[in-house]
Tab-separated table of C-alpha atoms and ligand atoms in Angstrom:
chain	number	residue	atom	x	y	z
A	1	UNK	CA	106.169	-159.903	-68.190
A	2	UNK	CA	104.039	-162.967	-67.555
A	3	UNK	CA	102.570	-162.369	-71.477
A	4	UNK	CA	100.732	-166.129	-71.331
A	5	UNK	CA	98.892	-164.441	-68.838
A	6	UNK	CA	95.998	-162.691	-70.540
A	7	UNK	CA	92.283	-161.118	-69.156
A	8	UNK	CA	90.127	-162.151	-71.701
A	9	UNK	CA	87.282	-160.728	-70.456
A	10	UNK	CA	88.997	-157.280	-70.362
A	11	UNK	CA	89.943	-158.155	-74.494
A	12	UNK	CA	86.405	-158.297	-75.595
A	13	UNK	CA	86.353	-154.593	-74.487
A	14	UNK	CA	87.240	-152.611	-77.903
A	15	UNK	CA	89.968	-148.995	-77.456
A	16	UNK	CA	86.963	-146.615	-76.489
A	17	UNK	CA	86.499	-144.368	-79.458
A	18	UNK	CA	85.770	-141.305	-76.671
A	19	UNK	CA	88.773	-141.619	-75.193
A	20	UNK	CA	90.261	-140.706	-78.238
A	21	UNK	CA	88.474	-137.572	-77.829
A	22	UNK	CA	89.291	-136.752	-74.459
A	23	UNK	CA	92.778	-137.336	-74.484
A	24	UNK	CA	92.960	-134.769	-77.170
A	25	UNK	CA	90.509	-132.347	-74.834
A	26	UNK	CA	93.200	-132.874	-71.853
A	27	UNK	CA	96.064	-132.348	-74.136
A	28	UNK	CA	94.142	-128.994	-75.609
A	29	UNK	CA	93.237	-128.203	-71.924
A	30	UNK	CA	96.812	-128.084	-71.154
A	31	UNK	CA	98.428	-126.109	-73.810
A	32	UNK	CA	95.737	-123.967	-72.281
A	33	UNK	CA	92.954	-123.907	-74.255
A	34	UNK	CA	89.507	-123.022	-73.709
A	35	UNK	CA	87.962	-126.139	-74.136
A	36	UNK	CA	84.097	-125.751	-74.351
A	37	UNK	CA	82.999	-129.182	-73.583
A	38	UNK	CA	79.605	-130.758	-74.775
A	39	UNK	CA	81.002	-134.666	-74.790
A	40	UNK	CA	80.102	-136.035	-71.762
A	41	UNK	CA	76.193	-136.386	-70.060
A	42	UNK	CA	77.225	-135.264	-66.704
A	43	UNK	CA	74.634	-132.670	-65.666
A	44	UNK	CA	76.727	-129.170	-64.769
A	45	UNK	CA	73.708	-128.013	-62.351
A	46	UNK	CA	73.800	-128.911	-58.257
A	47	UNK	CA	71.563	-131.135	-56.560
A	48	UNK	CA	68.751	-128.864	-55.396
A	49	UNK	CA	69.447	-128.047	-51.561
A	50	UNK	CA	66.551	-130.067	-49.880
A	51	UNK	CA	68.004	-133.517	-50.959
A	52	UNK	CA	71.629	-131.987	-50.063
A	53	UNK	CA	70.622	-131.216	-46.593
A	54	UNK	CA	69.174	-134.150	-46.161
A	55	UNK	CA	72.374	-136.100	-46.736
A	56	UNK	CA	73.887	-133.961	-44.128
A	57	UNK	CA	71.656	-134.477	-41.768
A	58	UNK	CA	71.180	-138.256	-41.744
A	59	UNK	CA	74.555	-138.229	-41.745
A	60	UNK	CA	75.281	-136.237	-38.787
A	61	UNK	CA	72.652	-137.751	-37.010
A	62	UNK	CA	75.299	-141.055	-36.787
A	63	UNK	CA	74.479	-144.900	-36.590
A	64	UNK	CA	73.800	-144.407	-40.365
A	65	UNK	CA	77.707	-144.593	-41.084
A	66	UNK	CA	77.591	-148.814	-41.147
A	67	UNK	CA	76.759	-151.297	-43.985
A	68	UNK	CA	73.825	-150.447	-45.838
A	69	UNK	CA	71.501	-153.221	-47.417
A	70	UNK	CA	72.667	-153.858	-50.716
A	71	UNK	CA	68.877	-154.571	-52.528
A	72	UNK	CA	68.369	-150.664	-50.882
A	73	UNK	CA	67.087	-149.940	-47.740
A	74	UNK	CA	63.224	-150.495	-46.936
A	75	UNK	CA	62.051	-147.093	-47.074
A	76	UNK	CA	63.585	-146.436	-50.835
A	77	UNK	CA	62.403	-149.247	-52.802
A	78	UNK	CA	59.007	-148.295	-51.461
A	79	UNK	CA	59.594	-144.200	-52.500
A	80	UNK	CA	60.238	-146.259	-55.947
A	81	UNK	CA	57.429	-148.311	-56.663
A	82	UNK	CA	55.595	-144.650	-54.793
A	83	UNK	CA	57.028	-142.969	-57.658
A	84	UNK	CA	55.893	-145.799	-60.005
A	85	UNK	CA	52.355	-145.696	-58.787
A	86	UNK	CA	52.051	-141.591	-58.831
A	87	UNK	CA	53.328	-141.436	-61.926
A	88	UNK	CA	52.128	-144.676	-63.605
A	89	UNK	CA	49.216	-146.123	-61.821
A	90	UNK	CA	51.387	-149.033	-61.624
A	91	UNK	CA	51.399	-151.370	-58.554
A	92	UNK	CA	54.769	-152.759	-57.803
A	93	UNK	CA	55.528	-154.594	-54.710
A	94	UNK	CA	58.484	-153.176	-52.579
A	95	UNK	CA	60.262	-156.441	-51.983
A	96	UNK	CA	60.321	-158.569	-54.959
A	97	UNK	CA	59.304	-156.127	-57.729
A	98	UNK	CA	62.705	-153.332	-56.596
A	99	UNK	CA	65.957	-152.766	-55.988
A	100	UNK	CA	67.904	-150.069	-55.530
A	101	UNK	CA	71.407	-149.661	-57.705
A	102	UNK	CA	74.510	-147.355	-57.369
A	103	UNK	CA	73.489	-145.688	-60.547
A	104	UNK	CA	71.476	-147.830	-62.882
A	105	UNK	CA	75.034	-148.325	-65.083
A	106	UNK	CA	76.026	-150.775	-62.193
A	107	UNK	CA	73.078	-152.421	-62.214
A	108	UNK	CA	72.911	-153.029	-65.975
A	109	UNK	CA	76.241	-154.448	-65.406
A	110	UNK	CA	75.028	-156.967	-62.831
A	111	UNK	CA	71.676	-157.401	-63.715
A	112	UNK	CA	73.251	-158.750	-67.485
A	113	UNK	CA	76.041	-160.595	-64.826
A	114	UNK	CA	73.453	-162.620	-63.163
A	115	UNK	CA	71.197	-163.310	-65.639
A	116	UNK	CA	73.597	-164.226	-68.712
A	117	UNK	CA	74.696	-168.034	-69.681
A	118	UNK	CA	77.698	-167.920	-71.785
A	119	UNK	CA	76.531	-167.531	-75.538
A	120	UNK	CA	73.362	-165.983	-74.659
A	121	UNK	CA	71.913	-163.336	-77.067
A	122	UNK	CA	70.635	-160.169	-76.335
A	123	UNK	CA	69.151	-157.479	-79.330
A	124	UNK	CA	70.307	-154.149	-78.567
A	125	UNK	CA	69.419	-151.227	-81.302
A	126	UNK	CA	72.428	-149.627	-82.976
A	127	UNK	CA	73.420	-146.824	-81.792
A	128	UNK	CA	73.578	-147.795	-77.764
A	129	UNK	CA	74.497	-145.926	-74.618
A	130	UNK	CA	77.565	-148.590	-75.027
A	131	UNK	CA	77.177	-150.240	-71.417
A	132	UNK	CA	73.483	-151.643	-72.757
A	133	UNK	CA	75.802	-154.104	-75.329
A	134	UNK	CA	79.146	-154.234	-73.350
A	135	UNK	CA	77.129	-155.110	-70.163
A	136	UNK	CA	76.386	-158.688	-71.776
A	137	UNK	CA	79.635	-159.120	-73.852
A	138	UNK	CA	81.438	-158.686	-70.778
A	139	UNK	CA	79.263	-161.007	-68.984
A	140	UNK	CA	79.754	-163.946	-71.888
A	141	UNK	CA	77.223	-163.160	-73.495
A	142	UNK	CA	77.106	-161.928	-77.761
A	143	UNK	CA	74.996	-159.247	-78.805
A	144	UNK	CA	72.468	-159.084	-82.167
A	145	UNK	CA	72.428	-155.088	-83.609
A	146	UNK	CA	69.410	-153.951	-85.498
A	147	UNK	CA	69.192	-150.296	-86.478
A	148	UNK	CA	67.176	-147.698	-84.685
A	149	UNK	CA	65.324	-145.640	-87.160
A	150	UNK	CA	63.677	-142.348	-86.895
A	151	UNK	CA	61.996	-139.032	-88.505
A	152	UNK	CA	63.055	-135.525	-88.174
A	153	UNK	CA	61.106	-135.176	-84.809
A	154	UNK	CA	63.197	-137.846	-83.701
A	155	UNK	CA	60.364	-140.329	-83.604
A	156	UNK	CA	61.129	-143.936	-83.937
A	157	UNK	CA	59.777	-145.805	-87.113
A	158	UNK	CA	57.925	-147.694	-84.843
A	159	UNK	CA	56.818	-150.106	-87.543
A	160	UNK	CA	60.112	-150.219	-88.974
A	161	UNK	CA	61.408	-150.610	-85.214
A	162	UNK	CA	59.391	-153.821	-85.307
A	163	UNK	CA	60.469	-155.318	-88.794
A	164	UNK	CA	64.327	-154.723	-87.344
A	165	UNK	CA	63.360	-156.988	-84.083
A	166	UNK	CA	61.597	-159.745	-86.480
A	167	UNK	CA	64.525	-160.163	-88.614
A	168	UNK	CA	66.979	-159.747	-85.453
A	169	UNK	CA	65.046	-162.880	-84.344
A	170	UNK	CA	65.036	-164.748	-87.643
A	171	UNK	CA	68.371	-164.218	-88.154
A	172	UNK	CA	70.323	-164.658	-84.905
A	173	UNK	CA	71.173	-167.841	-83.011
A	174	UNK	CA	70.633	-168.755	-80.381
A	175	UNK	CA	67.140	-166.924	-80.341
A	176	UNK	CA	67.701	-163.850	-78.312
A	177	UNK	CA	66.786	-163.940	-74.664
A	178	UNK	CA	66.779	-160.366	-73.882
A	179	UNK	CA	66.287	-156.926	-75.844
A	180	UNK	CA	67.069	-153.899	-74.473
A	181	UNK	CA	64.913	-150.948	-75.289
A	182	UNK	CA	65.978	-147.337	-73.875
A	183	UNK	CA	63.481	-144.225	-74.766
A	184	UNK	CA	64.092	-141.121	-74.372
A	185	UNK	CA	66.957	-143.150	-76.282
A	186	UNK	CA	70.852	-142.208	-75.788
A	187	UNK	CA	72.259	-141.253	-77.871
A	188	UNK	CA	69.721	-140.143	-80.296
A	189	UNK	CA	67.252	-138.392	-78.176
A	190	UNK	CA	64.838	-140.579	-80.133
A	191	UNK	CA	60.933	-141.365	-78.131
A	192	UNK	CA	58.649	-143.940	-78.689
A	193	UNK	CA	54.668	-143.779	-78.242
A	194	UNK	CA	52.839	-146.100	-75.190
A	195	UNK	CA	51.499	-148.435	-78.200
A	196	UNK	CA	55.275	-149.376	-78.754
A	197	UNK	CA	55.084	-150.694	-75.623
A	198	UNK	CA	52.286	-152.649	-76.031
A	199	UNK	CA	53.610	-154.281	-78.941
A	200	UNK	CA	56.947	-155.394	-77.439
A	201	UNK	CA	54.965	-156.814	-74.660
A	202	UNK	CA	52.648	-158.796	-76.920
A	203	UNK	CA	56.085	-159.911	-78.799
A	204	UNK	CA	57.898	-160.918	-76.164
A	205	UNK	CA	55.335	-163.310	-74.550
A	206	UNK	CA	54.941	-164.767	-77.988
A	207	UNK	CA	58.747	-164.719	-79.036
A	208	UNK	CA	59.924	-165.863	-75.095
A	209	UNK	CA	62.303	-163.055	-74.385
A	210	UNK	CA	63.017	-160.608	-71.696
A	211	UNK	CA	62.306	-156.492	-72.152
A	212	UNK	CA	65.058	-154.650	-70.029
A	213	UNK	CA	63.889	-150.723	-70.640
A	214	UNK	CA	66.107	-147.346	-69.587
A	215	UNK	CA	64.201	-144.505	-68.985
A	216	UNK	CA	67.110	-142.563	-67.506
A	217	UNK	CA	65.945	-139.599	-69.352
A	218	UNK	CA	61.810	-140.211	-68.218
A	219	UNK	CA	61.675	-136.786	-66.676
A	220	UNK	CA	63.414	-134.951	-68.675
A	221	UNK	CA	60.744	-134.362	-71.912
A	222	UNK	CA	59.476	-130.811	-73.732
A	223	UNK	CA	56.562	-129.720	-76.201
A	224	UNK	CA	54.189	-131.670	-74.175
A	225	UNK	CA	56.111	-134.886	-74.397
A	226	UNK	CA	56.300	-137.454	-71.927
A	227	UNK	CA	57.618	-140.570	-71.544
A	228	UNK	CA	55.757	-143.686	-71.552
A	229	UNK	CA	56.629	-146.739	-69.398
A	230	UNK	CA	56.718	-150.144	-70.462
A	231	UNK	CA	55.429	-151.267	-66.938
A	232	UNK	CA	52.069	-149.328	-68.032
A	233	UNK	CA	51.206	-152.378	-70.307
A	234	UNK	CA	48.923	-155.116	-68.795
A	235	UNK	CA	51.127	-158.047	-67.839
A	236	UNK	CA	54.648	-156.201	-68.304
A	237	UNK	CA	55.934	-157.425	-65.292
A	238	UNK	CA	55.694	-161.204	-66.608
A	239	UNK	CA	58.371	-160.217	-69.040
A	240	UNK	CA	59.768	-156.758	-68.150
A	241	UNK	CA	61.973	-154.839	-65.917
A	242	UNK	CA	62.763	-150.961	-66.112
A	243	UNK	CA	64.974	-149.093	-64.903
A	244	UNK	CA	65.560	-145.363	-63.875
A	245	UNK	CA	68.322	-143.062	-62.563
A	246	UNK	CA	68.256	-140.082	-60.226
A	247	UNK	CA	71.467	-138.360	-61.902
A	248	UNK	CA	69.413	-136.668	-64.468
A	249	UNK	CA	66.195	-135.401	-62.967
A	250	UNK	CA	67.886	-134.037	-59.993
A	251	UNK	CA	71.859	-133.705	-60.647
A	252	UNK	CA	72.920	-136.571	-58.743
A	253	UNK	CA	75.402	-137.824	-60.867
A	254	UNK	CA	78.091	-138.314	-58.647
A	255	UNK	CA	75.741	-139.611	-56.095
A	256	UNK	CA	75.149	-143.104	-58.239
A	257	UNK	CA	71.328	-143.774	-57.043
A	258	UNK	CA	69.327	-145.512	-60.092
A	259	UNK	CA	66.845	-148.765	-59.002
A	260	UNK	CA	65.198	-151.581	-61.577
A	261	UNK	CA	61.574	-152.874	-61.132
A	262	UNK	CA	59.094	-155.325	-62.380
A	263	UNK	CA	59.923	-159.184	-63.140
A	264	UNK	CA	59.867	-160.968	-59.921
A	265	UNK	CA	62.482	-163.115	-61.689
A	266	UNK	CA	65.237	-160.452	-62.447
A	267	UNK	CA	64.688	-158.692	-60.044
A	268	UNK	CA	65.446	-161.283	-57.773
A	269	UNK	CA	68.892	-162.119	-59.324
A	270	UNK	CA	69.880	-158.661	-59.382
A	271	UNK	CA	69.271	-158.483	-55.734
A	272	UNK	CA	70.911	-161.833	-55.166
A	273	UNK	CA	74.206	-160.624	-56.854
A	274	UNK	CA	74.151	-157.439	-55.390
A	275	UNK	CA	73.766	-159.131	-51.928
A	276	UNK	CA	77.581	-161.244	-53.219
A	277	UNK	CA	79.019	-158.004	-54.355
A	278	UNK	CA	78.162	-155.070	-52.518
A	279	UNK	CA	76.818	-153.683	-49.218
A	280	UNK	CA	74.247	-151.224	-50.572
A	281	UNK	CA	74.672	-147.528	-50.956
A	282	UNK	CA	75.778	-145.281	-48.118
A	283	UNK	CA	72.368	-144.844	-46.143
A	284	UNK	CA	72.455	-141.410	-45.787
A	285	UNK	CA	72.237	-140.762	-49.625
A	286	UNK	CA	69.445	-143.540	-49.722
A	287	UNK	CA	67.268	-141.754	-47.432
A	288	UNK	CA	67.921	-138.426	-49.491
A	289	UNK	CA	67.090	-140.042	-52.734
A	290	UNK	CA	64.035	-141.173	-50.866
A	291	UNK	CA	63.123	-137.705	-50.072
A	292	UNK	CA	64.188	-136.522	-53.917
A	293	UNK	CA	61.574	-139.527	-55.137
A	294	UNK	CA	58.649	-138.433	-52.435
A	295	UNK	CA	58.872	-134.414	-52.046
A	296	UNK	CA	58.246	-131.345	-54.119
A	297	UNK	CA	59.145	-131.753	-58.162
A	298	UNK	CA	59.154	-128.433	-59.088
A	299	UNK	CA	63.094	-129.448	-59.538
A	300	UNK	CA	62.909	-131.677	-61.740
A	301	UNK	CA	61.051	-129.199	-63.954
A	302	UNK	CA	63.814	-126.029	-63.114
A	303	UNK	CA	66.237	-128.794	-64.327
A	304	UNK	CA	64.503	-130.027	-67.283
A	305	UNK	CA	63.617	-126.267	-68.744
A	306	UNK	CA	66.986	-125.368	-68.341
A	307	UNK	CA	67.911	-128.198	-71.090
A	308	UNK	CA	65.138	-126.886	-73.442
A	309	UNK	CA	66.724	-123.605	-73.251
A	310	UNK	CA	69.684	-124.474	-73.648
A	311	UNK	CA	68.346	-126.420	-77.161
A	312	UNK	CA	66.494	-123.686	-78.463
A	313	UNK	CA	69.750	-121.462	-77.768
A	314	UNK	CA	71.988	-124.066	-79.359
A	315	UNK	CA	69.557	-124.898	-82.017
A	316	UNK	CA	69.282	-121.179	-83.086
A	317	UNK	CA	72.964	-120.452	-82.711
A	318	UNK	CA	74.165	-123.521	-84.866
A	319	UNK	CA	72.254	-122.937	-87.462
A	320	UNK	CA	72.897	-119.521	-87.838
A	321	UNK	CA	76.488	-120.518	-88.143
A	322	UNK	CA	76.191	-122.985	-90.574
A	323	UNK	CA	74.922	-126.360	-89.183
A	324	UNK	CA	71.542	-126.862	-89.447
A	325	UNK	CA	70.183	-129.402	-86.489
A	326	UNK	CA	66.410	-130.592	-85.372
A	327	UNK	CA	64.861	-129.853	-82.446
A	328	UNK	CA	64.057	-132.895	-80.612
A	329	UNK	CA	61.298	-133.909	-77.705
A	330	UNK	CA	63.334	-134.901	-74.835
A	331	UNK	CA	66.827	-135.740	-73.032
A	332	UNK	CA	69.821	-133.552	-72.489
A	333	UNK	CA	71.444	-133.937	-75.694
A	334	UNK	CA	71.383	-133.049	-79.549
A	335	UNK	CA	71.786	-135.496	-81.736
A	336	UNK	CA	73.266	-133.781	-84.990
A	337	UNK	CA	73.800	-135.143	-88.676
A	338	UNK	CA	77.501	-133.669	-89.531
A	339	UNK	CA	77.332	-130.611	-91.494
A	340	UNK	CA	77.331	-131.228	-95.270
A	341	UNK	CA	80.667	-129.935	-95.580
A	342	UNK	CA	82.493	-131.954	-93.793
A	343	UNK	CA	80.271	-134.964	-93.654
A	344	UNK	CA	83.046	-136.961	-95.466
A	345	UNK	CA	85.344	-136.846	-92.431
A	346	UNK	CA	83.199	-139.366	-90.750
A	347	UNK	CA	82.495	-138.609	-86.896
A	348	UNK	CA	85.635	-139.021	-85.456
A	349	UNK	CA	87.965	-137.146	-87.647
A	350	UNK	CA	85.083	-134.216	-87.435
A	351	UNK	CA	84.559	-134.245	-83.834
A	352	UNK	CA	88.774	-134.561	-83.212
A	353	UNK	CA	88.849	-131.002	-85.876
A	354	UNK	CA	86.169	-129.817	-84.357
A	355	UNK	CA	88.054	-129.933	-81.010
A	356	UNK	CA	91.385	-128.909	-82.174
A	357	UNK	CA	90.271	-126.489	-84.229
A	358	UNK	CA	87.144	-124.698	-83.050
A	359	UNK	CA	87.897	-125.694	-79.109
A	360	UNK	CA	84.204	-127.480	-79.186
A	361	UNK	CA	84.142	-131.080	-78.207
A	362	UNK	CA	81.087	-133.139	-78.946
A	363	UNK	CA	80.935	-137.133	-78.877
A	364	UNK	CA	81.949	-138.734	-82.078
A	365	UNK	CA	78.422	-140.744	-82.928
A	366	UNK	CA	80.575	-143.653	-84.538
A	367	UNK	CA	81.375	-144.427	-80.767
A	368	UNK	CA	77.638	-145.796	-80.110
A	369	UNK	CA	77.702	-147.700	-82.742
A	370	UNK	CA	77.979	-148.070	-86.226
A	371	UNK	CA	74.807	-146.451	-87.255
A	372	UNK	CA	75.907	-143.530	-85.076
A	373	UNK	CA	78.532	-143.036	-87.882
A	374	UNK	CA	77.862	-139.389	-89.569
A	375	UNK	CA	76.375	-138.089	-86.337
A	376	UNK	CA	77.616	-136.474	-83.151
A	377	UNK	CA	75.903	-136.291	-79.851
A	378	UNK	CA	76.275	-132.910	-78.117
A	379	UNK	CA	75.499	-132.587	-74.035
A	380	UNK	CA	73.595	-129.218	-73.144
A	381	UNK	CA	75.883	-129.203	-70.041
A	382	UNK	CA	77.397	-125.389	-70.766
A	383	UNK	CA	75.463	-122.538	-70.284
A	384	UNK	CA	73.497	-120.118	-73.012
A	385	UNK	CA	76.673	-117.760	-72.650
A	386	UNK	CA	79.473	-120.962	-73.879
A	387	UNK	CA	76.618	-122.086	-76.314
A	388	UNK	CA	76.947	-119.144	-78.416
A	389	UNK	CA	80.458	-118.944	-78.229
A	390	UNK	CA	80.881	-122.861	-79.713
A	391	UNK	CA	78.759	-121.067	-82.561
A	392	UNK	CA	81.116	-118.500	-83.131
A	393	UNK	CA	84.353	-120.948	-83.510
A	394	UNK	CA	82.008	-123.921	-85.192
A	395	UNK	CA	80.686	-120.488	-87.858
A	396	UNK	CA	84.788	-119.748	-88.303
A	397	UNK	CA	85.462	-123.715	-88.540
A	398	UNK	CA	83.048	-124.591	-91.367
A	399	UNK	CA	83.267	-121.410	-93.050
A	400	UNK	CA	87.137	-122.503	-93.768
A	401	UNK	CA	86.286	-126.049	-94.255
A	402	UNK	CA	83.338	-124.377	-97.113
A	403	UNK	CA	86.180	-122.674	-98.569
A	404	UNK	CA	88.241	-125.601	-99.196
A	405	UNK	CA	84.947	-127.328	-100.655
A	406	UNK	CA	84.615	-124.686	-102.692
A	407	UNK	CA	87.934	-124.110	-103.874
B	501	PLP	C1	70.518	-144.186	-71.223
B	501	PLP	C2	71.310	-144.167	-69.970
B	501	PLP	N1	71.095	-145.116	-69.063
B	501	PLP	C3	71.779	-145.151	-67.913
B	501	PLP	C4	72.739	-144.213	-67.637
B	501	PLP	C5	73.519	-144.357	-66.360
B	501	PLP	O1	73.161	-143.493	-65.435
B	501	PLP	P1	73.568	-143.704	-63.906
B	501	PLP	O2	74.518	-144.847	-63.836
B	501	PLP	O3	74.171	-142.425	-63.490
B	501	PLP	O4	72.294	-144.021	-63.212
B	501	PLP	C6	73.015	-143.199	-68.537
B	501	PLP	C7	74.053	-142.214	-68.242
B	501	PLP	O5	74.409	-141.374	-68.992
B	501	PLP	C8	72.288	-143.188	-69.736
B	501	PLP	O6	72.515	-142.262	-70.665
């Protein structure tokens, strides 16, 4: 009915290659199989008891139950730019330099709402965590793909990295306004070193663009590792903003707490949307993220040396059964070039075998992007015990699909 009546912003969305994937794991799931699921980055651990309790108790404490403030309230955006300065030896002021998001996915959706004039161009490196593209094509905006390269450390070709941008420039137009950098990247796990971010800076103020940079996965680094921030660099906040989430480092998914900082000027549209759109997170889980940002972080390392672990496990297990992968530096996920074998399948055809076959589901890599193609990304969301089963089934799966090779 009504078919003159179409959403065009809805059409620019393209079928989601994953759900392709998870229909088939639901349809498995219910002819009863034993699906063991590495697809999705939703952390399988609890949040750790102290930031639990004190949910309960500001709730229960009542006149917290009202409208919250939607930029955050007070007392979190200054445990942020706390965090910032502990961490960083950054100064960031509380007021303009914040704000608080539900999850930093809504507020890469309504940071690229507010600050995106129809045509505008943003460079986003190929493969994406797909909201960093889709968050400015849905807000009229076109996106310019360059191609993230890196070694077998997963190390970006920071040179290279540079070279990509310069052409990305030269060739697109408009001229970009934004580029969206993301290290500890999704989904490649790949890092960066601090003098990346020193370069970008000096770019940007030459070029006239915007740095929006995701360190969602900032905490959660091994082999001495960590993760710079671009709001280190000198200046950074005349051209930057960063943003962080507190699903990862403490298993607060399902809580959706993730702030931005730095430019004065996006910051202050993202606040003045939010204040349109939304009243602000429930208070009660503002003050606990507070207390997650400000108290003890032995945590956050429990929770990040359970995902090396669970690597070196994997790691050791997968190879042994046929698929040789690299160990990477940080992040909760594997990034993992398709086994020789059946490399020809492409990643969707392998990872929709894969699940049919061998019960294992992984996220086809094509699904970030086109220079995801011939990769998968695999979640370290099941425990040591489910690891080494997957090995088992993927040993059985490619031993057949060897045999066929062979034959
Ligand atoms: C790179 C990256 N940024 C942001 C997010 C969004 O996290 P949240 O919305 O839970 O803060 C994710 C989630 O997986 C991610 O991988």
């Amino acid at each position: 009915m009504f078919d003159e009546i179409q959403f065009d912003r809805i059409r620019r969305l393209p079928k989601y290659v994953f759900a392709e994937v998870n229909d088939l794991k639901m349809a498995e799931r219910r002819a009863g199989a034993d699906v063991i699921d590495f697809s999705m980055g939703n952390p399988d651990g609890d949040t750790p008891q102290h930031i639990q309790d004190k949910l309960v108790e500001v709730m229960s404490r009542g006149k917290t139950h009202g409208y919250s403030n939607s930029k955050g309230i007070y007392k979190l955006r200054l445990a942020i730019t706390d965090w910032y300065k502990r961490r960083y030896d950054v100064d960031l002021d509380p007021e303009s330099e914040a704000v608080a998001t539900m999850g930093s996915k809504e507020g890469y959706a309504h940071l690229a709402y507010a600050i995106t004039n129809p045509g505008d161009v943003a460079v986003v490196p190929d493969p994406t965590y797909p909201i960093h593209s889709y968050a400015f094509i849905l807000a009229g905006g076109s996106v310019a793909k360059m191609p993230l390269i890196f070694d077998d450390e997963y190390r970006v070709d920071e040179d290279l990295f540079f070279e990509h941008l310069e052409t990305a420039f030269k060739d697109s137009f408009p001229k970009p306004k934004y580029v969206v950098v993301n290290f500890p990247h999704n989904p490649s796990t790949a890092t960066v070193t601090p003098a990346f971010y020193e370069r970008i800076v000096a770019m940007a103020k030459r070029e006239r663009f915007y740095v929006i940079s995701d360190i969602a996965y900032g905490d959660i680094t091994f082999n001495g590792y960590q993760t710079p921030s671009i709001m280190s660099v000198e200046g950074a906040t005349d051209v930057a903003v960063e943003s962080f989430t507190l699903s990862k480092s403490y298993n607060m998914a399902g809580w959706r707490v993730g702030f931005f900082v730095g430019n004065k000027k996006l910051i202050g549209a993202l606040q003045k949307i939010k204040s349109w759109l939304d009243y602000g997170m429930f208070t009660p889980i503002q003050v606990a993220a507070t207390v997650a940002l400000n108290e003890d972080q032995s945590c956050v390392r429990e929770i990040t040396q359970k995902y090396d672990e669970r690597q070196d496990v994997l790691i050791e297990a997968f190879t042994k059964a046929g698929w040789k992968i690299n160990r990477n530096n940080a992040s909760m996920f594997v990034w993992a070039k398709i086994p020789e074998c059946v490399a020809d399948m492409g990643s969707l055809e392998f990872s929709k075998r894969l699940l049919v076959e061998a019960q294992v589901a992984v996220s086809p890599g094509i699904g970030f992007g086109e220079y995801g193609e011939g990769y998968v990304r695999i979640a370290l969301i099941e425990n040591r015990h489910r690891i080494r089963q997957a090995a088992k089934n993927i040993k059985t799966f490619l031993k057949k699909y060897q045999g066929e090779k062979n034959a």
